[in-house]
């Protein structure tokens, strides 16, 4: 299938200011992300920026970029505007690769796009992998997802789900035994462009606000998200100065 990768890029961030332009091997991080995404089978990779400085950095490295409004509340809102600017609509497939994921596996991007293509019952696709430690399961910064029998998301949460009633009575000290492993959500999304352009018009929902997870708005309004379960975990993203040091070391 043909699909476009969109990379939302916001100049300011809370924990690591201007991280999107942080140097990684001689190029800004957002450029590194776009170059990595270009190794997938995407027909086009475009950065959706909120600042001219990002546009200039992309242009200096021959990366496609569009300038969007700076006042968007979410990355999805920014991508919806990018779809309009690029003339994407209807069943055109879009994969959202976060601008702070320089080690994203191109094959995971392809898998997310391919899954969307085979699931007409879903407006979105995303990815997950098995959690392999009890500490990760209990970490609220690790987003978990549970699936239905058809591989669609039932719920996303920062809480440890599903809850192993008999095993967690005294706290989370081990993973569920003899059951499906809990899944960690990977923040990679495939969309049908028509839905992505409609998404900002959907009212935010209480669950989204409580969990601080935007994807819950999709489920709240009765839409479905197909989930690709990867056999391996993706490379680390960059949220903090420590993450940046770690990724730089991996790229040496």
Coordinates of N, CA and C in Angstrom, one line a residue:
X1 N 0.8 -1.2 0.0 CA 0.0 0.0 0.0 C 0.9 1.2 0.0
X2 N 0.3 2.3 -0.5 CA 1.0 3.6 -0.4 C 0.6 4.4 0.8
X3 N 1.6 4.9 1.5 CA 1.3 5.7 2.7 C 2.3 6.8 2.9
X4 N 1.9 7.8 3.6 CA 2.8 9.0 4.0 C 3.1 9.0 5.4
X5 N 4.4 9.2 5.7 CA 4.8 9.4 7.1 C 4.8 10.8 7.5
X6 N 4.1 11.2 8.6 CA 4.1 12.6 9.1 C 4.8 12.6 10.4
X7 N 5.7 13.5 10.6 CA 6.5 13.6 11.8 C 6.1 15.0 12.5
X8 N 5.3 15.0 13.5 CA 5.0 16.3 14.2 C 6.2 16.7 15.0
X9 N 6.5 18.0 14.9 CA 7.7 18.6 15.5 C 7.4 19.9 16.1
X10 N 7.5 19.9 17.5 CA 7.2 21.1 18.3 C 8.5 21.6 18.9
X11 N 8.9 22.9 18.7 CA 10.2 23.4 19.1 C 10.4 23.3 20.7
X12 N 9.3 23.7 21.4 CA 9.5 23.8 22.8 C 8.9 22.5 23.5
X13 N 9.6 22.0 24.5 CA 9.2 20.8 25.3 C 9.5 21.0 26.7
X14 N 8.8 20.4 27.6 CA 8.9 20.7 29.0 C 10.1 20.1 29.6
X15 N 10.4 18.8 29.4 CA 11.5 18.2 30.1 C 12.9 18.4 29.4
X16 N 12.8 18.7 28.1 CA 14.1 18.9 27.4 C 13.8 19.9 26.3
X17 N 14.0 21.2 26.7 CA 13.7 22.3 25.7 C 14.5 22.1 24.4
X18 N 13.8 22.4 23.3 CA 14.4 22.4 22.0 C 15.0 21.0 21.6
X19 N 14.5 19.9 22.2 CA 15.1 18.6 21.9 C 15.0 18.2 20.5
X20 N 13.9 18.7 19.8 CA 13.7 18.3 18.4 C 14.9 18.7 17.5
X21 N 15.7 19.7 17.9 CA 16.8 20.1 17.2 C 18.1 19.7 17.8
X22 N 18.1 18.9 18.8 CA 19.3 18.4 19.5 C 20.2 17.6 18.5
X23 N 21.5 17.8 18.6 CA 22.4 17.2 17.7 C 22.5 15.7 17.9
X24 N 22.4 15.0 16.9 CA 22.6 13.5 16.9 C 23.4 13.1 15.7
X25 N 24.7 12.9 16.0 CA 25.6 12.5 14.9 C 25.7 13.5 13.8
X26 N 25.7 14.8 14.2 CA 25.9 15.9 13.2 C 24.6 16.4 12.5
X27 N 23.5 15.9 12.9 CA 22.2 16.4 12.3 C 21.2 16.6 13.4
X28 N 20.2 17.5 13.2 CA 19.2 17.6 14.3 C 18.4 16.4 14.4
X29 N 17.8 16.1 15.6 CA 17.1 14.9 15.9 C 15.9 14.7 14.9
X30 N 15.2 15.8 14.6 CA 14.0 15.6 13.7 C 14.4 15.1 12.4
X31 N 15.6 15.6 11.9 CA 16.1 15.1 10.6 C 16.5 13.7 10.7
X32 N 17.1 13.3 11.8 CA 17.5 11.9 12.0 C 16.2 11.0 12.0
X33 N 15.2 11.5 12.6 CA 13.9 10.7 12.6 C 13.4 10.6 11.2
X34 N 13.3 11.7 10.5 CA 12.8 11.6 9.1 C 13.7 10.7 8.2
X35 N 15.0 10.7 8.4 CA 15.9 9.9 7.6 C 15.6 8.4 8.0
X36 N 15.4 8.1 9.2 CA 15.1 6.7 9.6 C 13.8 6.3 9.0
X37 N 12.8 7.2 9.1 CA 11.4 6.8 8.6 C 11.5 6.6 7.1
X38 N 12.4 7.3 6.4 CA 12.5 7.2 4.9 C 13.0 5.8 4.5
X39 N 13.6 5.0 5.5 CA 14.0 3.7 5.2 C 12.8 2.7 5.2
X40 N 11.7 3.2 5.6 CA 10.5 2.3 5.4 C 10.0 2.4 4.0
X41 N 8.8 1.8 3.7 CA 8.3 1.8 2.3 C 7.3 3.0 2.1
X42 N 7.4 4.0 2.9 CA 6.6 5.2 2.8 C 6.8 5.9 1.4
X43 N 5.8 6.3 0.8 CA 5.9 7.1 -0.4 C 6.5 8.4 -0.2
X44 N 6.3 9.0 1.0 CA 6.8 10.3 1.3 C 6.9 10.4 2.8
X45 N 7.9 11.2 3.3 CA 8.1 11.5 4.7 C 8.1 13.0 4.8
X46 N 7.2 13.6 5.6 CA 7.1 15.0 5.8 C 7.0 15.4 7.3
X47 N 7.8 16.4 7.6 CA 7.8 16.9 9.0 C 6.8 18.0 9.1
X48 N 5.9 17.9 10.1 CA 4.9 19.0 10.4 C 5.4 19.8 11.5
X49 N 6.0 21.0 11.2 CA 6.7 21.8 12.2 C 5.8 23.0 12.7
X50 N 6.1 23.4 13.9 CA 5.4 24.6 14.5 C 6.3 25.8 14.5
X51 N 7.5 25.8 13.9 CA 8.4 26.9 14.0 C 9.3 26.9 12.7
X52 N 9.6 28.1 12.3 CA 10.4 28.3 11.1 C 11.8 27.7 11.2
X53 N 12.3 27.7 12.5 CA 13.6 27.2 12.7 C 13.7 25.7 12.4
X54 N 12.6 25.0 12.7 CA 12.6 23.6 12.3 C 12.5 23.4 10.8
X55 N 11.7 24.2 10.2 CA 11.6 24.2 8.7 C 13.0 24.4 8.1
X56 N 13.7 25.4 8.6 CA 15.0 25.7 8.0 C 16.0 24.5 8.3
X57 N 15.9 23.9 9.4 CA 16.8 22.7 9.7 C 16.5 21.6 8.7
X58 N 15.2 21.3 8.5 CA 14.8 20.3 7.6 C 15.3 20.6 6.1
X59 N 15.1 21.8 5.7 CA 15.4 22.2 4.4 C 17.0 22.1 4.1
X60 N 17.7 22.4 5.2 CA 19.2 22.3 5.1 C 19.6 20.8 4.9
X61 N 18.8 19.9 5.2 CA 19.1 18.4 5.0 C 18.2 17.7 4.0
X62 N 17.5 18.5 3.2 CA 16.7 18.0 2.1 C 15.6 17.1 2.6
X63 N 15.0 17.5 3.7 CA 13.8 16.8 4.3 C 12.6 17.6 4.1
X64 N 11.5 17.0 3.5 CA 10.2 17.7 3.3 C 9.7 18.2 4.6
X65 N 9.1 19.4 4.6 CA 8.6 20.0 5.8 C 7.5 20.9 5.5
X66 N 6.4 21.0 6.3 CA 5.4 22.0 6.2 C 5.3 22.7 7.5
X67 N 5.0 24.0 7.4 CA 4.8 24.8 8.6 C 3.4 24.9 9.0
X68 N 3.1 24.4 10.3 CA 1.7 24.5 10.8 C 1.6 25.5 11.9
X69 N 0.4 25.8 12.3 CA 0.2 26.7 13.4 C 0.9 26.4 14.6
X70 N 1.3 27.3 15.4 CA 2.0 27.1 16.7 C 1.1 26.8 17.8
X71 N -0.2 27.1 17.7 CA -1.1 27.0 18.8 C -1.9 25.7 18.9
X72 N -1.5 24.7 18.2 CA -2.3 23.4 18.3 C -2.1 22.8 19.7
X73 N -3.2 22.3 20.2 CA -3.2 21.7 21.5 C -2.6 20.3 21.5
X74 N -2.6 19.6 20.5 CA -2.1 18.2 20.4 C -1.3 18.0 19.1
X75 N -0.5 16.9 19.1 CA 0.2 16.5 17.9 C -0.8 16.1 16.8
X76 N -1.9 15.5 17.2 CA -2.9 15.0 16.2 C -3.5 16.2 15.5
X77 N -3.8 17.3 16.3 CA -4.3 18.5 15.6 C -3.3 19.0 14.6
X78 N -2.0 19.0 14.9 CA -1.0 19.4 14.0 C -1.0 18.6 12.7
X79 N -1.1 17.2 12.9 CA -1.1 16.3 11.8 C -2.4 16.6 10.9
X80 N -3.5 16.9 11.5 CA -4.7 17.1 10.8 C -4.5 18.3 9.9
X81 N -3.9 19.4 10.4 CA -3.6 20.5 9.5 C -2.6 20.1 8.4
X82 N -1.6 19.3 8.7 CA -0.6 18.9 7.7 C -1.3 18.1 6.6
X83 N -2.3 17.3 7.0 CA -3.1 16.5 5.9 C -3.8 17.5 5.0
X84 N -4.4 18.6 5.6 CA -5.0 19.6 4.7 C -4.0 20.3 3.8
X85 N -2.9 20.6 4.3 CA -1.8 21.3 3.5 C -1.3 20.4 2.4
X86 N -1.3 19.1 2.6 CA -0.8 18.1 1.7 C -1.8 17.5 0.8
X87 N -3.1 17.9 1.0 CA -4.2 17.4 0.2 C -4.5 15.9 0.5
X88 N -4.2 15.4 1.7 CA -4.5 14.1 2.1 C -5.9 14.0 2.7
X89 N -6.7 13.0 2.2 CA -8.1 12.9 2.7 C -8.6 11.5 2.5
X90 N -9.8 11.2 3.0 CA -10.4 9.9 2.7 C -9.6 8.7 3.2
X91 N -9.4 7.8 2.4 CA -8.7 6.6 2.8 C -7.2 6.6 2.6
X92 N -6.6 7.8 2.3 CA -5.2 8.0 2.2 C -4.6 7.6 3.6
X93 N -3.6 6.8 3.5 CA -3.0 6.2 4.8 C -1.8 7.1 5.2
X94 N -1.8 7.4 6.5 CA -0.8 8.3 7.2 C -0.3 7.5 8.4
X95 N 1.1 7.5 8.6 CA 1.7 7.0 9.8 C 2.3 8.1 10.5
X96 N 2.0 8.3 11.8 CA 2.5 9.3 12.6 C 3.7 8.7 13.4
X97 N 4.9 9.3 13.1 CA 6.2 8.9 13.7 C 6.6 10.1 14.6
X98 N 6.7 9.9 15.9 CA 7.0 11.0 16.8 C 8.4 11.5 16.5
X99 N 8.6 12.9 16.7 CA 9.8 13.5 16.3 C 10.9 13.3 17.3
X100 N 10.7 12.5 18.4 CA 11.7 12.2 19.4 C 12.0 10.7 19.4
X101 N 11.8 10.0 18.2 CA 12.1 8.6 18.1 C 13.1 8.4 17.0
X102 N 14.4 8.8 17.3 CA 15.4 8.6 16.2 C 15.8 7.2 15.9
X103 N 15.5 6.3 16.8 CA 15.8 4.9 16.6 C 14.6 4.0 16.1
X104 N 13.6 4.6 15.7 CA 12.4 3.9 15.3 C 12.7 2.9 14.2
X105 N 12.2 1.7 14.3 CA 12.5 0.6 13.3 C 11.6 0.8 12.1
X106 N 12.2 1.0 10.9 CA 11.4 1.2 9.7 C 10.4 0.1 9.4
X107 N 10.8 -1.2 9.8 CA 9.9 -2.3 9.6 C 8.6 -2.2 10.5
X108 N 8.7 -1.5 11.6 CA 7.6 -1.3 12.5 C 6.6 -0.3 11.9
X109 N 7.2 0.7 11.2 CA 6.4 1.7 10.5 C 5.6 1.0 9.4
X110 N 6.3 0.1 8.6 CA 5.6 -0.7 7.6 C 4.5 -1.5 8.1
X111 N 4.8 -2.2 9.3 CA 3.8 -3.1 9.9 C 2.5 -2.3 10.3
X112 N 2.7 -1.1 10.8 CA 1.6 -0.3 11.2 C 0.7 0.1 10.0
X113 N 1.4 0.5 8.9 CA 0.7 0.8 7.7 C 0.0 -0.4 7.1
X114 N 0.7 -1.5 7.1 CA 0.1 -2.7 6.5 C -1.1 -3.2 7.3
X115 N -1.1 -3.1 8.6 CA -2.2 -3.5 9.4 C -3.4 -2.6 9.1
X116 N -3.2 -1.3 9.0 CA -4.4 -0.4 8.7 C -5.0 -0.8 7.4
X117 N -4.2 -1.2 6.4 CA -4.7 -1.6 5.1 C -5.5 -2.8 5.1
X118 N -5.3 -3.7 6.1 CA -6.0 -5.0 6.1 C -7.2 -4.9 7.1
X119 N -7.4 -3.8 7.8 CA -8.5 -3.7 8.8 C -9.4 -2.5 8.5
X120 N -10.4 -2.8 7.5 CA -11.3 -1.7 7.2 C -12.3 -1.4 8.3
X121 N -12.3 -2.3 9.4 CA -13.2 -2.0 10.5 C -12.5 -1.0 11.5
X122 N -11.3 -0.6 11.2 CA -10.6 0.3 12.2 C -10.2 1.6 11.5
X123 N -10.2 2.7 12.2 CA -9.8 4.0 11.6 C -8.4 4.3 11.9
X124 N -7.8 3.5 12.8 CA -6.4 3.7 13.2 C -5.7 2.4 13.4
X125 N -4.4 2.4 13.4 CA -3.6 1.3 13.9 C -2.5 1.8 14.8
X126 N -1.9 0.9 15.6 CA -0.8 1.2 16.5 C -0.1 0.0 16.8
X127 N 0.9 0.0 17.7 CA 1.7 -1.1 18.0 C 1.9 -1.3 19.5
X128 N 2.4 -2.5 19.9 CA 2.7 -2.8 21.3 C 3.7 -3.9 21.3
X129 N 4.3 -4.2 22.4 CA 5.1 -5.3 22.6 C 5.0 -5.8 24.0
X130 N 5.4 -7.1 24.3 CA 5.2 -7.7 25.6 C 6.1 -7.1 26.6
X131 N 5.5 -6.9 27.8 CA 6.2 -6.3 28.9 C 7.0 -7.5 29.6
X132 N 8.2 -7.3 29.9 CA 9.0 -8.4 30.4 C 9.5 -8.2 31.8
X133 N 9.1 -7.2 32.5 CA 9.5 -6.9 33.9 C 8.3 -6.4 34.7
X134 N 8.3 -6.8 36.0 CA 7.2 -6.3 36.9 C 7.4 -4.8 37.2
X135 N 8.6 -4.3 37.2 CA 8.8 -2.9 37.4 C 8.2 -2.0 36.3
X136 N 8.4 -2.5 35.1 CA 7.8 -1.8 33.9 C 6.3 -1.8 34.0
X137 N 5.7 -2.9 34.4 CA 4.3 -3.0 34.4 C 3.7 -2.0 35.5
X138 N 4.4 -1.8 36.5 CA 3.9 -0.9 37.6 C 4.3 0.5 37.4
X139 N 5.0 0.8 36.3 CA 5.5 2.2 36.1 C 4.4 3.0 35.4
X140 N 3.9 4.1 36.0 CA 2.8 4.9 35.3 C 3.3 5.6 34.1
X141 N 4.6 5.7 33.9 CA 5.1 6.4 32.6 C 5.1 5.4 31.5
X142 N 4.9 4.1 31.7 CA 4.8 3.1 30.7 C 3.3 2.9 30.4
X143 N 2.8 3.2 29.2 CA 1.4 3.0 28.8 C 1.2 1.6 28.4
X144 N 0.1 1.0 29.0 CA -0.3 -0.3 28.7 C -1.5 -0.4 27.9
X145 N -1.7 -1.5 27.1 CA -2.9 -1.6 26.3 C -3.4 -3.1 26.5
X146 N -4.7 -3.2 26.5 CA -5.3 -4.6 26.4 C -6.2 -4.7 25.2
X147 N -6.2 -5.9 24.6 CA -6.8 -6.1 23.3 C -8.0 -7.0 23.4
X148 N -8.9 -6.9 22.3 CA -10.0 -7.9 22.2 C -9.5 -9.1 21.4
X149 N -10.4 -10.0 21.1 CA -10.0 -11.2 20.4 C -9.6 -11.0 19.0
X150 N -10.0 -9.8 18.4 CA -9.7 -9.5 17.1 C -8.5 -8.6 16.9
X151 N -7.7 -8.4 18.0 CA -6.5 -7.6 18.0 C -6.8 -6.1 18.0
X152 N -7.9 -5.7 18.5 CA -8.2 -4.3 18.6 C -8.1 -3.8 20.0
X153 N -7.7 -2.5 20.2 CA -7.5 -2.0 21.5 C -8.9 -1.9 22.3
X154 N -8.9 -2.5 23.5 CA -10.0 -2.3 24.4 C -9.8 -1.1 25.3
X155 N -8.6 -0.9 25.7 CA -8.3 0.2 26.6 C -6.8 0.5 26.7
X156 N -6.5 1.7 26.9 CA -5.1 2.1 27.2 C -5.0 2.7 28.6
X157 N -4.0 2.4 29.3 CA -3.9 3.0 30.7 C -2.5 3.1 31.2
X158 N -2.3 4.0 32.1 CA -1.0 4.1 32.8 C -0.9 3.1 34.0
X159 N -2.1 2.5 34.3 CA -2.2 1.5 35.4 C -1.8 0.2 34.8
X160 N -1.4 -0.8 35.7 CA -1.0 -2.1 35.3 C -2.3 -2.9 34.9
X161 N -2.5 -3.1 33.6 CA -3.7 -3.8 33.1 C -3.2 -4.9 32.2
X162 N -3.9 -6.0 32.1 CA -5.0 -6.4 33.0 C -4.5 -6.7 34.4
X163 N -5.3 -6.5 35.4 CA -4.9 -6.8 36.8 C -5.1 -8.2 37.1
X164 N -3.9 -8.8 37.5 CA -3.9 -10.2 37.9 C -4.4 -10.3 39.4
X165 N -5.7 -10.6 39.5 CA -6.4 -10.6 40.8 C -5.7 -11.5 41.8
X166 N -5.4 -12.7 41.4 CA -4.8 -13.7 42.4 C -3.3 -13.5 42.7
X167 N -2.7 -12.8 41.7 CA -1.2 -12.7 41.8 C -0.8 -11.4 42.4
X168 N -1.6 -10.3 42.3 CA -1.2 -9.0 42.7 C -1.8 -8.5 44.1
X169 N -2.4 -9.5 44.8 CA -3.0 -9.1 46.1 C -2.0 -8.4 47.0
X170 N -0.7 -8.8 46.9 CA 0.3 -8.2 47.8 C 1.3 -7.3 47.1
X171 N 0.8 -6.8 45.9 CA 1.7 -5.9 45.1 C 2.2 -6.6 43.9
X172 N 2.7 -5.8 43.0 CA 3.3 -6.4 41.7 C 4.7 -6.8 41.9
X173 N 4.9 -8.1 42.1 CA 6.3 -8.6 42.3 C 6.7 -9.5 41.1
X174 N 5.8 -9.9 40.3 CA 6.1 -10.7 39.1 C 5.1 -10.5 38.1
X175 N 5.4 -11.0 36.9 CA 4.4 -10.9 35.8 C 3.4 -12.1 35.9
X176 N 2.2 -11.9 35.3 CA 1.2 -13.0 35.4 C 1.8 -14.3 34.8
X177 N 1.5 -15.4 35.5 CA 2.0 -16.7 35.2 C 0.9 -17.5 34.5
X178 N 1.2 -18.1 33.3 CA 0.3 -18.9 32.6 C -0.8 -18.1 31.9
X179 N -0.5 -16.8 31.7 CA -1.5 -16.0 31.0 C -0.8 -15.2 29.9
X180 N -1.6 -14.6 29.0 CA -1.0 -13.7 28.0 C -0.2 -12.6 28.7
X181 N 1.0 -12.2 28.2 CA 1.8 -11.2 28.9 C 1.1 -9.8 28.7
X182 N 1.2 -8.9 29.7 CA 0.7 -7.6 29.5 C 1.5 -6.9 28.4
X183 N 0.9 -5.9 27.8 CA 1.5 -5.2 26.6 C 1.8 -3.8 26.9
X184 N 3.0 -3.4 26.4 CA 3.3 -2.0 26.5 C 3.0 -1.3 25.1
X185 N 2.3 -0.2 25.2 CA 1.9 0.5 24.0 C 3.1 1.3 23.4
X186 N 3.3 1.2 22.1 CA 4.3 1.9 21.4 C 3.6 3.1 20.7
X187 N 4.1 4.3 20.9 CA 3.4 5.5 20.4 C 3.6 5.8 18.9
X188 N 3.2 4.8 18.1 CA 3.3 4.9 16.7 C 1.9 4.7 16.2
X189 N 1.4 5.6 15.3 CA 0.0 5.5 14.9 C -0.2 5.5 13.4
X190 N -1.0 4.6 12.8 CA -1.5 4.7 11.5 C -2.9 5.3 11.5
X191 N -3.2 6.1 10.5 CA -4.5 6.7 10.4 C -5.1 6.7 9.0
X192 N -6.4 6.6 8.8 CA -7.0 7.0 7.6 C -7.1 8.5 7.6
X193 N -6.6 9.2 6.6 CA -6.4 10.7 6.6 C -7.8 11.3 6.9
X194 N -8.9 10.8 6.3 CA -10.2 11.4 6.6 C -10.5 11.4 8.1
X195 N -10.2 10.3 8.8 CA -10.4 10.3 10.2 C -9.5 11.3 10.9
X196 N -8.2 11.3 10.5 CA -7.3 12.2 11.2 C -7.7 13.7 11.1
X197 N -8.3 14.0 9.9 CA -8.8 15.4 9.8 C -10.1 15.6 10.6
X198 N -10.8 14.6 10.9 CA -12.0 14.7 11.7 C -11.7 14.6 13.2
X199 N -10.6 14.0 13.6 CA -10.3 13.8 15.0 C -10.4 15.1 15.8
X200 N -9.8 16.2 15.4 CA -9.8 17.4 16.2 C -11.2 17.9 16.5
X201 N -12.2 17.5 15.7 CA -13.6 18.0 15.9 C -14.3 17.1 17.0
X202 N -13.7 16.0 17.4 CA -14.3 15.1 18.4 C -14.0 15.8 19.8
X203 N -15.1 15.9 20.6 CA -14.8 16.5 22.0 C -13.9 15.6 22.8
X204 N -13.0 16.2 23.5 CA -12.2 15.4 24.5 C -13.1 14.7 25.5
X205 N -12.6 13.6 26.0 CA -13.4 12.7 26.8 C -12.8 12.7 28.2
X206 N -13.6 12.3 29.2 CA -13.1 12.3 30.6 C -12.0 11.3 30.8
X207 N -12.0 10.2 30.2 CA -10.9 9.2 30.3 C -9.6 9.7 29.8
X208 N -9.7 10.4 28.7 CA -8.5 11.0 28.1 C -7.9 12.0 29.1
X209 N -8.7 12.8 29.8 CA -8.2 13.8 30.7 C -7.6 13.1 31.9
X210 N -8.3 12.1 32.5 CA -7.8 11.4 33.7 C -6.4 10.7 33.4
X211 N -6.4 10.0 32.3 CA -5.1 9.2 32.0 C -4.1 10.0 31.3
X212 N -4.5 11.2 30.8 CA -3.6 12.0 29.9 C -3.1 11.2 28.7
X213 N -4.1 10.5 28.1 CA -3.8 9.7 26.9 C -4.8 10.0 25.8
X214 N -4.3 10.7 24.8 CA -5.2 11.3 23.8 C -5.9 10.2 23.0
X215 N -5.3 9.0 22.8 CA -5.9 7.9 22.0 C -7.2 7.4 22.6
X216 N -7.4 7.6 23.9 CA -8.7 7.2 24.5 C -9.9 7.9 23.9
X217 N -9.7 9.1 23.4 CA -10.8 9.8 22.8 C -11.4 9.0 21.6
X218 N -10.5 8.3 20.9 CA -10.9 7.5 19.7 C -11.9 6.4 20.2
X219 N -11.5 5.7 21.2 CA -12.3 4.6 21.8 C -13.6 5.2 22.4
X220 N -13.5 6.3 23.1 CA -14.7 6.9 23.7 C -15.8 7.2 22.7
X221 N -15.4 7.6 21.5 CA -16.4 7.9 20.5 C -16.7 6.8 19.6
X222 N -16.4 5.6 20.0 CA -16.9 4.4 19.3 C -16.1 3.9 18.1
X223 N -14.9 4.5 17.9 CA -14.1 4.1 16.8 C -13.1 3.0 17.3
X224 N -12.5 2.3 16.3 CA -11.6 1.1 16.7 C -10.2 1.3 16.2
X225 N -9.3 0.8 17.0 CA -7.9 0.9 16.8 C -7.3 -0.5 16.7
X226 N -6.7 -0.9 15.5 CA -6.0 -2.2 15.4 C -4.6 -2.1 16.0
X227 N -4.2 -3.2 16.6 CA -2.9 -3.2 17.3 C -2.0 -4.3 16.7
X228 N -0.8 -3.9 16.3 CA 0.2 -4.8 15.8 C 1.1 -5.1 17.1
X229 N 1.2 -6.4 17.4 CA 2.1 -6.8 18.5 C 3.5 -7.2 18.0
X230 N 4.5 -6.4 18.3 CA 5.8 -6.6 17.8 C 6.5 -7.7 18.6
X231 N 7.4 -8.4 18.0 CA 8.2 -9.4 18.7 C 9.3 -8.8 19.5
X232 N 9.6 -7.5 19.2 CA 10.7 -6.9 19.9 C 10.3 -5.5 20.3
X233 N 11.0 -4.9 21.3 CA 10.7 -3.5 21.7 C 11.5 -2.5 20.8
X234 N 11.0 -1.3 20.6 CA 11.6 -0.4 19.8 C 12.8 0.2 20.5
X235 N 13.7 1.0 19.8 CA 14.8 1.7 20.4 C 14.2 2.8 21.3
X236 N 15.0 3.3 22.2 CA 14.6 4.3 23.2 C 14.3 5.6 22.5
X237 N 13.2 6.3 23.0 CA 13.0 7.6 22.5 C 13.7 8.6 23.4
X238 N 13.5 9.9 23.1 CA 14.2 11.0 23.9 C 13.2 11.9 24.6
X239 N 13.1 11.8 25.9 CA 12.2 12.6 26.7 C 13.0 13.5 27.7
X240 N 14.2 13.0 28.1 CA 14.9 13.7 29.1 C 16.4 13.9 28.7
X241 N 17.2 14.7 29.4 CA 18.6 14.8 29.0 C 19.3 13.5 29.1
X242 N 18.9 12.6 30.1 CA 19.5 11.3 30.2 C 19.2 10.4 29.0
X243 N 18.0 10.5 28.5 CA 17.7 9.8 27.2 C 18.5 10.2 26.1
X244 N 18.8 11.5 26.0 CA 19.6 12.1 24.9 C 21.0 11.5 24.9
X245 N 21.6 11.5 26.1 CA 22.9 10.9 26.3 C 22.9 9.4 25.8
X246 N 21.9 8.7 26.3 CA 21.8 7.3 25.9 C 21.7 7.0 24.4
X247 N 20.9 7.8 23.7 CA 20.7 7.7 22.3 C 22.0 8.1 21.6
X248 N 22.7 9.1 22.0 CA 23.9 9.5 21.4 C 25.0 8.4 21.5
X249 N 25.0 7.7 22.6 CA 25.9 6.6 22.8 C 25.6 5.5 21.9
X250 N 24.3 5.2 21.6 CA 23.9 4.1 20.8 C 24.2 4.4 19.3
X251 N 24.3 5.7 19.0 CA 24.6 6.1 17.6 C 26.0 6.2 17.2
X252 N 26.9 6.1 18.2 CA 28.3 6.2 18.0 C 28.8 5.0 17.2

